[in-house]
mmCIF file of N, CA and C in Angstrom:
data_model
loop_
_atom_site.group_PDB
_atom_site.id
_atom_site.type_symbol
_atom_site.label_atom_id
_atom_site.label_comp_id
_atom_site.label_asym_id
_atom_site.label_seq_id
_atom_site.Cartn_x
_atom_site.Cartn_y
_atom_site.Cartn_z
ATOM 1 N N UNK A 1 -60.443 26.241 -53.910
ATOM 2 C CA UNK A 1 -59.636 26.530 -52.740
ATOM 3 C C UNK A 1 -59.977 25.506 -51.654
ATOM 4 N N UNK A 2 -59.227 24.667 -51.257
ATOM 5 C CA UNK A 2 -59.286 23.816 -49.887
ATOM 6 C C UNK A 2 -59.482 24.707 -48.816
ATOM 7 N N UNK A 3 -59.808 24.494 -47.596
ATOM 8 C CA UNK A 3 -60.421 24.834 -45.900
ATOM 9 C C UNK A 3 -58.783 25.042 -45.382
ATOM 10 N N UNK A 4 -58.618 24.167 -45.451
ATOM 11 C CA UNK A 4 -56.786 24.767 -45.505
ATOM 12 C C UNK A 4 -55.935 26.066 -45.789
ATOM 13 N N UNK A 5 -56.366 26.346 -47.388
ATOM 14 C CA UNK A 5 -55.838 27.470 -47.752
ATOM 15 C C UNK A 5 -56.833 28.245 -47.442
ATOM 16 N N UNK A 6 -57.952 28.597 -47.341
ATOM 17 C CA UNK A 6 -59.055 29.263 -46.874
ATOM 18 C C UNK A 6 -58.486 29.976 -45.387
ATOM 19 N N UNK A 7 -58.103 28.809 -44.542
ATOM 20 C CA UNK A 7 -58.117 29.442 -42.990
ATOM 21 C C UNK A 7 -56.337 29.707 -43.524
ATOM 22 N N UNK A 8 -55.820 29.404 -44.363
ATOM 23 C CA UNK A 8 -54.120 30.111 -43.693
ATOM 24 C C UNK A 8 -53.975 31.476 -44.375
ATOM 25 N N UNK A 9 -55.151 31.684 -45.146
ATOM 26 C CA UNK A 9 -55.328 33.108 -45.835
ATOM 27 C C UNK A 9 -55.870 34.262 -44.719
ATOM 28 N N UNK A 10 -57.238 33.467 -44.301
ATOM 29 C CA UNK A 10 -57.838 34.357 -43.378
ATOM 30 C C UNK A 10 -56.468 35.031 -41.895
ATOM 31 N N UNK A 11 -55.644 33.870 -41.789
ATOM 32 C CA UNK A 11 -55.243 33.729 -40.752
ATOM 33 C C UNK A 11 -54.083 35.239 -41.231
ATOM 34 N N UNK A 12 -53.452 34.986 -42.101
ATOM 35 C CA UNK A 12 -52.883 35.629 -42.734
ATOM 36 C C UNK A 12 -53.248 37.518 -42.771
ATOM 37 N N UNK A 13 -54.338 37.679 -42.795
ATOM 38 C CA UNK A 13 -55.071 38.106 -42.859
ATOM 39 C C UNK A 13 -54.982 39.478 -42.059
ATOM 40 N N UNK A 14 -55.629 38.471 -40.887
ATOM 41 C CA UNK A 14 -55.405 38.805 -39.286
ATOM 42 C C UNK A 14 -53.998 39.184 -39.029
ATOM 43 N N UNK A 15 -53.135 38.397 -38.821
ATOM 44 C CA UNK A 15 -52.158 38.667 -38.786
ATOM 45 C C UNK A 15 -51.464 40.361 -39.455
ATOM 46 N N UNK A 16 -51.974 40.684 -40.208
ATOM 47 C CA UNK A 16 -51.131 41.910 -41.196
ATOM 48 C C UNK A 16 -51.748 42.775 -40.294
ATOM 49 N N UNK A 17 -53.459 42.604 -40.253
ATOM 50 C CA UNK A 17 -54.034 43.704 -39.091
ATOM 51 C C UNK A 17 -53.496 44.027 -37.971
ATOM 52 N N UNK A 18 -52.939 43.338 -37.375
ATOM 53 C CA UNK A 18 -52.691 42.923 -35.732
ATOM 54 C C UNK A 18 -51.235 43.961 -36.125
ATOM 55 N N UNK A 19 -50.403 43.178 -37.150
ATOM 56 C CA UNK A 19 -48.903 44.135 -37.065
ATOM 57 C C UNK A 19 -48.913 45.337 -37.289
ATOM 58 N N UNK A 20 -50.309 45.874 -38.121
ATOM 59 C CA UNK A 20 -50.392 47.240 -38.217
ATOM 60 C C UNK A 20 -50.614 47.946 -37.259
ATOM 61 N N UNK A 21 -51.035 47.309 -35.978
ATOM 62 C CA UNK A 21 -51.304 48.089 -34.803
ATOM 63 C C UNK A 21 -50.643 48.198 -33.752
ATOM 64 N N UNK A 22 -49.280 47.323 -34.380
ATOM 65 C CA UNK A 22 -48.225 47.532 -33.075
ATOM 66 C C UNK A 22 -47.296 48.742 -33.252
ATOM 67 N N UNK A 23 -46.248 49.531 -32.462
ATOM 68 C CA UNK A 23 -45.654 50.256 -32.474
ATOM 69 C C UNK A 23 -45.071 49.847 -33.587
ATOM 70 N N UNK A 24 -44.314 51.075 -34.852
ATOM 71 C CA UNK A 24 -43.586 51.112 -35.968
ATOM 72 C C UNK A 24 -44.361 50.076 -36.860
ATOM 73 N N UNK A 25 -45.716 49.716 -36.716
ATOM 74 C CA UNK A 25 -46.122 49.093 -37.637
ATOM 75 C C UNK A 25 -45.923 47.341 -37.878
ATOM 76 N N UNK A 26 -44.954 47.059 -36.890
ATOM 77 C CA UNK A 26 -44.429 45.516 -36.767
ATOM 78 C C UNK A 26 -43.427 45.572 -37.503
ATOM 79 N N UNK A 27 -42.716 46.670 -38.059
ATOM 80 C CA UNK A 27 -41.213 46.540 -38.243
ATOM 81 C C UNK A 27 -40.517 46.704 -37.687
ATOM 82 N N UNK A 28 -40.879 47.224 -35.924
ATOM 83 C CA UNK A 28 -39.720 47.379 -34.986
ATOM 84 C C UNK A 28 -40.382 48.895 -34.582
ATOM 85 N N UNK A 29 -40.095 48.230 -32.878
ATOM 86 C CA UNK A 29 -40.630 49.145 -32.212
ATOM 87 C C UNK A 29 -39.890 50.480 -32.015
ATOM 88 N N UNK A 30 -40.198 51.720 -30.998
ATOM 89 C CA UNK A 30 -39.811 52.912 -31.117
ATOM 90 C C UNK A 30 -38.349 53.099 -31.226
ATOM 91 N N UNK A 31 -37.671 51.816 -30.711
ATOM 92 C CA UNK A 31 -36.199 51.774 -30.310
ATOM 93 C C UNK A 31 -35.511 50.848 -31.264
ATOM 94 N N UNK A 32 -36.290 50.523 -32.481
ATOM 95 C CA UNK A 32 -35.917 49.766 -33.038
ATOM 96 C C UNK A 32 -35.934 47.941 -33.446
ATOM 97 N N UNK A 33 -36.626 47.877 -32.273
ATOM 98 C CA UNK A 33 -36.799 46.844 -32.052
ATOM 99 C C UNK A 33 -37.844 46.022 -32.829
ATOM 100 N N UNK A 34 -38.026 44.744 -32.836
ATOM 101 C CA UNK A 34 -39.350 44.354 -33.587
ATOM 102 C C UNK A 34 -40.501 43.880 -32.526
ATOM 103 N N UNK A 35 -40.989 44.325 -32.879
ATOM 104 C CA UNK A 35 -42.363 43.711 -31.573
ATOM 105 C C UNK A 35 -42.211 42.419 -31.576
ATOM 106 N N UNK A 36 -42.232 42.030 -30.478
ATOM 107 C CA UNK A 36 -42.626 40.213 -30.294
ATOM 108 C C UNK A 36 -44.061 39.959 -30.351
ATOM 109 N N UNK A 37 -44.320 38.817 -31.038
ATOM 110 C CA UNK A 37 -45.767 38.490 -30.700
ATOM 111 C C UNK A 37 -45.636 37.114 -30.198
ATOM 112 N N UNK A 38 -44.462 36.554 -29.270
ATOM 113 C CA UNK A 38 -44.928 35.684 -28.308
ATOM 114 C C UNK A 38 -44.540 36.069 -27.180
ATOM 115 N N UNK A 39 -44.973 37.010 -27.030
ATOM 116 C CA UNK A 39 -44.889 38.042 -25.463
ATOM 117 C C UNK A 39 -45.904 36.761 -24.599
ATOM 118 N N UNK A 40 -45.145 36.215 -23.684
ATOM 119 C CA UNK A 40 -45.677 35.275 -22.412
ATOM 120 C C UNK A 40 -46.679 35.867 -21.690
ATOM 121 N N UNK A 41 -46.726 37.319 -21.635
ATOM 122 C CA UNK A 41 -47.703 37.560 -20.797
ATOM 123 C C UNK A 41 -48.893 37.909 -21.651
ATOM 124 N N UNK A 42 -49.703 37.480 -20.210
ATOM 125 C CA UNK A 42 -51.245 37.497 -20.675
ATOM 126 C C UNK A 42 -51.693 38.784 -20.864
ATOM 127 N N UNK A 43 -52.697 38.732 -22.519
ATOM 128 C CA UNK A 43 -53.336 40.241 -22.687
ATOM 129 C C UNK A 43 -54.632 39.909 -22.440
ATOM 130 N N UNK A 44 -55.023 40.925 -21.719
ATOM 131 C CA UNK A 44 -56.403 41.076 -21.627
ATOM 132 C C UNK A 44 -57.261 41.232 -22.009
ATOM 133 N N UNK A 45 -56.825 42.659 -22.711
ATOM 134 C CA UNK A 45 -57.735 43.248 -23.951
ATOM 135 C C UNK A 45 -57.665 42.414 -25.364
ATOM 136 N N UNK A 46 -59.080 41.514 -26.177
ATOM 137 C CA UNK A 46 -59.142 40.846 -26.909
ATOM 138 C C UNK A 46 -58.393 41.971 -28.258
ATOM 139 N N UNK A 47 -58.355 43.089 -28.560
ATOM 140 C CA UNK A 47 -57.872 43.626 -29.560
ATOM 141 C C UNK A 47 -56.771 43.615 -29.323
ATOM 142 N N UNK A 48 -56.183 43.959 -28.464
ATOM 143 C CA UNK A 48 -54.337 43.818 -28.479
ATOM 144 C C UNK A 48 -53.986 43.300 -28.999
ATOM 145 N N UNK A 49 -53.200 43.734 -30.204
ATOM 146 C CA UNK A 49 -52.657 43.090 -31.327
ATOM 147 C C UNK A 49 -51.157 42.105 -30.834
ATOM 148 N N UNK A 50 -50.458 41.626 -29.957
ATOM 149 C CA UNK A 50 -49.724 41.335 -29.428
ATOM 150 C C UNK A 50 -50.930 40.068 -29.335
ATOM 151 N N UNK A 51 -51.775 39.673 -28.564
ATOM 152 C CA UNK A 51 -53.144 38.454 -28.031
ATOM 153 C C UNK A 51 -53.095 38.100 -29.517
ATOM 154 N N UNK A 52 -53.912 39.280 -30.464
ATOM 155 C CA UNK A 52 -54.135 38.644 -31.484
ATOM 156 C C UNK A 52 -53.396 38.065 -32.638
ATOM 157 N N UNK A 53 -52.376 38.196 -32.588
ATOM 158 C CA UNK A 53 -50.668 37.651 -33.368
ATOM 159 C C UNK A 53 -50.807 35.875 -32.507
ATOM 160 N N UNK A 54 -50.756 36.154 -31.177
ATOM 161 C CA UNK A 54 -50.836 34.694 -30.229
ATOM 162 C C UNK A 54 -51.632 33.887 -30.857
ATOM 163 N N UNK A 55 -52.860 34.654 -30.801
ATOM 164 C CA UNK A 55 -54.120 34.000 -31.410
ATOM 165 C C UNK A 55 -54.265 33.307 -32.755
ATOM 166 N N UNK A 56 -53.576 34.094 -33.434
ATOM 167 C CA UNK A 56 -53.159 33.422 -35.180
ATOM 168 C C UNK A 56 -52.017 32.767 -34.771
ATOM 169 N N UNK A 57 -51.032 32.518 -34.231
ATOM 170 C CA UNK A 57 -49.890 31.541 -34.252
ATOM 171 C C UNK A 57 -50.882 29.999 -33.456
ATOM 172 N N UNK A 58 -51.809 30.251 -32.597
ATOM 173 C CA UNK A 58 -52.622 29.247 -32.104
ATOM 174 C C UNK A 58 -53.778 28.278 -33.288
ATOM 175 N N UNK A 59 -54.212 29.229 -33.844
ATOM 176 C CA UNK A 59 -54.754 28.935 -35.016
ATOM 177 C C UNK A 59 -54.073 27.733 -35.946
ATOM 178 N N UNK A 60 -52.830 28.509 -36.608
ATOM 179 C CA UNK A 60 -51.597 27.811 -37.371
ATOM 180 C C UNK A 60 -51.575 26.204 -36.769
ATOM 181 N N UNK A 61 -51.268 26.557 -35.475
ATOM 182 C CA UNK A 61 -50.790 25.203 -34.816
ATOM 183 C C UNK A 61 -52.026 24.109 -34.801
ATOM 184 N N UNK A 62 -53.428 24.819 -34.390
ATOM 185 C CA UNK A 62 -54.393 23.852 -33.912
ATOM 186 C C UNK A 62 -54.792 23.075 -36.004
ATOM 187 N N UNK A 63 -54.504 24.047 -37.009
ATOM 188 C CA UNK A 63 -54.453 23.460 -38.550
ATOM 189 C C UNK A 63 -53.445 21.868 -38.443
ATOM 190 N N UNK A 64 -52.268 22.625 -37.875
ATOM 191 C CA UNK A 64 -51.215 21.097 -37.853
ATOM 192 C C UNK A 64 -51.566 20.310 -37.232
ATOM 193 N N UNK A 65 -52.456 20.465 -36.287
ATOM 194 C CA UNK A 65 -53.203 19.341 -35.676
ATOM 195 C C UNK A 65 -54.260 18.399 -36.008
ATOM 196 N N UNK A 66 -55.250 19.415 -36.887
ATOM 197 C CA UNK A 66 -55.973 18.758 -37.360
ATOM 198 C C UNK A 66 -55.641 17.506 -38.033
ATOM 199 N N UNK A 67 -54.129 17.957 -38.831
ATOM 200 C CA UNK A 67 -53.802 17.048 -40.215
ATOM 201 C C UNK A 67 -53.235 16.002 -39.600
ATOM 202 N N UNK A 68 -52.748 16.106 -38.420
ATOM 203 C CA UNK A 68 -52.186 15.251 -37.485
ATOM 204 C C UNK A 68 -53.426 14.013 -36.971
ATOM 205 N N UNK A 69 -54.385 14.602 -36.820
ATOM 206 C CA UNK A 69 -55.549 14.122 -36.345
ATOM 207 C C UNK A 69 -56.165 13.070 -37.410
ATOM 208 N N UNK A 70 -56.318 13.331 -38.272
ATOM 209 C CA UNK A 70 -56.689 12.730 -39.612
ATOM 210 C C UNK A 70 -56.290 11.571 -39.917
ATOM 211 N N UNK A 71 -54.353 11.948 -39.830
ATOM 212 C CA UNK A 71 -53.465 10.796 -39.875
ATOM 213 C C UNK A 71 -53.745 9.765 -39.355
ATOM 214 N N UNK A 72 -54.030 10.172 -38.191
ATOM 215 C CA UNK A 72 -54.845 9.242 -37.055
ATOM 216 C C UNK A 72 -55.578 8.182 -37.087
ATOM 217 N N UNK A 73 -56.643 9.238 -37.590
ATOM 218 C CA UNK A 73 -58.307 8.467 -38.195
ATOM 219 C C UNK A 73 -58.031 7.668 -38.914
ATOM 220 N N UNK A 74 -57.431 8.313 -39.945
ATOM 221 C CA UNK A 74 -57.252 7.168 -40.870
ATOM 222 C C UNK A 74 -56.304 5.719 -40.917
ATOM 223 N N UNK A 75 -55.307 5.893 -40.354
ATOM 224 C CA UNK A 75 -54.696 4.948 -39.630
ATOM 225 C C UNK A 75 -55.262 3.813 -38.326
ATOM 226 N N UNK A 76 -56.509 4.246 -37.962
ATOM 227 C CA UNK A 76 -57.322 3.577 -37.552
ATOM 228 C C UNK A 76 -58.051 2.801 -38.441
ATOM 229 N N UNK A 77 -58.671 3.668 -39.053
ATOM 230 C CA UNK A 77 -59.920 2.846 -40.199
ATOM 231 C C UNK A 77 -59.154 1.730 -40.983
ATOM 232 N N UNK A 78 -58.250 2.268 -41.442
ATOM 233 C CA UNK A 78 -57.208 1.000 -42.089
ATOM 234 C C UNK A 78 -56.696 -0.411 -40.942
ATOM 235 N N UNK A 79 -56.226 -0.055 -39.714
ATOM 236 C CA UNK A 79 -56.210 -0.789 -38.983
ATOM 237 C C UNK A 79 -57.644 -2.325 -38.551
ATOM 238 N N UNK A 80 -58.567 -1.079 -38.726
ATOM 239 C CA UNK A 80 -59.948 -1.682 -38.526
ATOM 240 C C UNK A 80 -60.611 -2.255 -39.490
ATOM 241 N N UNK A 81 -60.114 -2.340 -40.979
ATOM 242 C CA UNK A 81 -60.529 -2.142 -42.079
ATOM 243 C C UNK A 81 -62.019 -1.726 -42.119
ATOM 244 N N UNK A 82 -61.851 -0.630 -41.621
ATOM 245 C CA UNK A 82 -63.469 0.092 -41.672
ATOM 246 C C UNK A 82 -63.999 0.903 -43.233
ATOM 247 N N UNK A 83 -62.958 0.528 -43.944
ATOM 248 C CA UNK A 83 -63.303 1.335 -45.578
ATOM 249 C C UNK A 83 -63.130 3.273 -45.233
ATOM 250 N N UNK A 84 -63.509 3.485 -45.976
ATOM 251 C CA UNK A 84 -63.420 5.226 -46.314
ATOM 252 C C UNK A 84 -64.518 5.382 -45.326
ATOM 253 N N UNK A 85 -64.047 6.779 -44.453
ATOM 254 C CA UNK A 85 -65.004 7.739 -44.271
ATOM 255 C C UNK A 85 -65.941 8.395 -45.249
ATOM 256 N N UNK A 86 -65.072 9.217 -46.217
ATOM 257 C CA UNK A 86 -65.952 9.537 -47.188
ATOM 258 C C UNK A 86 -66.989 9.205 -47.916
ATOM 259 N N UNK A 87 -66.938 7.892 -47.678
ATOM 260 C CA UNK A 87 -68.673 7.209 -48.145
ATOM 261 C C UNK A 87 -69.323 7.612 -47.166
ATOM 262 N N UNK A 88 -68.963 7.388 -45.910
ATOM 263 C CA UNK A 88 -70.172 7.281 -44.793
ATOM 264 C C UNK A 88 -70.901 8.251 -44.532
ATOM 265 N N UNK A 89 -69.728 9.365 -44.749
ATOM 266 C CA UNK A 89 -70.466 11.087 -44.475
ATOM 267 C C UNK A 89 -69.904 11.039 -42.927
ATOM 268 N N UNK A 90 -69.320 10.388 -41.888
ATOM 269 C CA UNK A 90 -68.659 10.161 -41.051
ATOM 270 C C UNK A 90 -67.507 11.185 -41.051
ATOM 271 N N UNK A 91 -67.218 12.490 -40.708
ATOM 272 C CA UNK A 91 -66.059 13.493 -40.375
ATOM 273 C C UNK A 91 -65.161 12.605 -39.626
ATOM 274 N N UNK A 92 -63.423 13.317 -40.424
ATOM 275 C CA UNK A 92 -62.291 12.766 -39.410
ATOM 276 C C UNK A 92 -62.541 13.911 -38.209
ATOM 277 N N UNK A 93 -61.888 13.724 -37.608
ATOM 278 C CA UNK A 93 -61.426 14.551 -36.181
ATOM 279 C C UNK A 93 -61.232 16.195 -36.446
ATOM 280 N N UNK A 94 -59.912 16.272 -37.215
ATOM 281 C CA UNK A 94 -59.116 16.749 -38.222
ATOM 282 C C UNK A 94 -59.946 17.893 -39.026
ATOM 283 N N UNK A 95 -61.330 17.112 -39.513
ATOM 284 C CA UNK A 95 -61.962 18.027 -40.759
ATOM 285 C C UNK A 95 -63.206 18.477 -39.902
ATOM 286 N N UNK A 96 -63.393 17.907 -38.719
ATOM 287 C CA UNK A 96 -63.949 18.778 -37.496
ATOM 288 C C UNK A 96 -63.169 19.805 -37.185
ATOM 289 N N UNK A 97 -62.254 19.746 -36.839
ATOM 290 C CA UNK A 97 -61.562 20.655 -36.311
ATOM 291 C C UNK A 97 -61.428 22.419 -37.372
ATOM 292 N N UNK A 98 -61.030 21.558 -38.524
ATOM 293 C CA UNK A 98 -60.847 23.061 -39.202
ATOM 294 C C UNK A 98 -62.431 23.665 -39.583
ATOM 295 N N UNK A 99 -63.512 22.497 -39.564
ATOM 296 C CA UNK A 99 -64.602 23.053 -39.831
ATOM 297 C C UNK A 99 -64.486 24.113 -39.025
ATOM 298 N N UNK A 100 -64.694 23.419 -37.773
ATOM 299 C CA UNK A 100 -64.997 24.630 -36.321
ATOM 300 C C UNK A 100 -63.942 25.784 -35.951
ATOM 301 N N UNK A 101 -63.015 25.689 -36.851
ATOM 302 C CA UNK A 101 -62.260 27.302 -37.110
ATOM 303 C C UNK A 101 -62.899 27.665 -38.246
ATOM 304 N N UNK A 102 -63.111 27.600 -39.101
ATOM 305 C CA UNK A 102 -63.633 27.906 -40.217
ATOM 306 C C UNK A 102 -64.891 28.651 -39.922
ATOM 307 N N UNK A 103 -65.655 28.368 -39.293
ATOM 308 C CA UNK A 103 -66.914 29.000 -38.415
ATOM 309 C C UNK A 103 -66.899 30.232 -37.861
ATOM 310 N N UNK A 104 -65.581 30.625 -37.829
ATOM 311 C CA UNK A 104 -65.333 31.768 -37.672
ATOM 312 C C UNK A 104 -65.419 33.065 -38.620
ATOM 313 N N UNK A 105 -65.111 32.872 -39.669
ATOM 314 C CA UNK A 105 -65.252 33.273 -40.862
ATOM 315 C C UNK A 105 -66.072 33.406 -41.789
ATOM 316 N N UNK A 106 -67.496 31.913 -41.318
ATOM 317 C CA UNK A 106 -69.101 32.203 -42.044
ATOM 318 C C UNK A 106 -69.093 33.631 -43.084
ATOM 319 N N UNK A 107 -69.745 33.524 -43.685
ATOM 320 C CA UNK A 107 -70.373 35.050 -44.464
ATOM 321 C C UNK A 107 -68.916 35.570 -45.268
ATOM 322 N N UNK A 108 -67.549 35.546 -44.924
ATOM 323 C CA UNK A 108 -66.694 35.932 -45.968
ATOM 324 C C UNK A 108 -67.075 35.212 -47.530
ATOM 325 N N UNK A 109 -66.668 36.152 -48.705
ATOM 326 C CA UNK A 109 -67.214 35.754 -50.034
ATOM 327 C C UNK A 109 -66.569 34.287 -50.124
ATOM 328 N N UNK A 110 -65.284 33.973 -49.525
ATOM 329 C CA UNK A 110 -64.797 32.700 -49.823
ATOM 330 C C UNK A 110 -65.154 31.944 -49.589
ATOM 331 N N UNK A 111 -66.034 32.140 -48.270
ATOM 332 C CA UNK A 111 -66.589 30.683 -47.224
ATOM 333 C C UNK A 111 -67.174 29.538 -48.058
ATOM 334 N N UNK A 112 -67.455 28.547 -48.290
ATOM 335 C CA UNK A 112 -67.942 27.542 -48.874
ATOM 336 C C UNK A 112 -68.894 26.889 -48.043
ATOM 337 N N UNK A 113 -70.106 26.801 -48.352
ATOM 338 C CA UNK A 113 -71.431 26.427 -47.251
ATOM 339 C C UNK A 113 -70.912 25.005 -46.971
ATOM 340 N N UNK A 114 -69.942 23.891 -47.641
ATOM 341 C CA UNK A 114 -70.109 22.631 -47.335
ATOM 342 C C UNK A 114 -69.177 22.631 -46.033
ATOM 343 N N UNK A 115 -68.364 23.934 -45.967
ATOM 344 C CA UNK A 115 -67.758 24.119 -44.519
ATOM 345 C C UNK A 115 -67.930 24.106 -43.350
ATOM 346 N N UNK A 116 -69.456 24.418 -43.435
ATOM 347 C CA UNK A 116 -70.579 24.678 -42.046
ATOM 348 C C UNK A 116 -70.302 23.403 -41.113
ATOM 349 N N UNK A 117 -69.627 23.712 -40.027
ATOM 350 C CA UNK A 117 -69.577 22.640 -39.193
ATOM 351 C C UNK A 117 -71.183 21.635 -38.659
#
């Protein structure tokens, strides 16, 4: 399993929790409606499943970034002809990044120790 599919599982995860705790379950609220989970306003309470839906759509995005980030790096190193990171043991940006979400998750059976930021 890649750090990738690792965090869009976990994220996933979260996500099902969070809809279980909104009115009608996240199939639509008392009136029918479906809960939004990009309600603009600020929640306070870290459990509010409404924050924590935000919180996994933030997640999602900061992943596309990483890979974005990478692109980057590496488009540098080639520029620079600096050879592979991967020899150096030198992290892209990118594989920082999901490390340090990934850190979140430590101790799940999936975690993979080479993840440890």
């Amino acid at each position: 399993m890649t750090l990738a599919t690792f965090l869009l599982e976990r994220i996933a995860e979260s996500e099902a929790a969070a809809r279980r705790q909104l009115p009608g379950g996240g199939h639509g609220g008392p009136h029918g409606q479906a809960a939004r989970a990009d309600d603009a306003v600020y929640r306070r309470d870290p459990a509010d499943p409404v924050r924590l839906l935000a919180e996994c759509r933030v997640r999602r995005e900061l992943i596309v970034l990483a890979y974005e980030a990478t692109g980057l790096d590496e488009t540098v190193d080639m520029e620079r002809e600096a050879g592979s990171r991967h020899d150096s043991g030198v992290l892209y940006v990118g594989d920082r990044i999901l490390r340090a979400i990934a850190s979140l998750y430590d101790g799940h059976p999936d975690f993979e120790p080479a993840w440890r930021a």
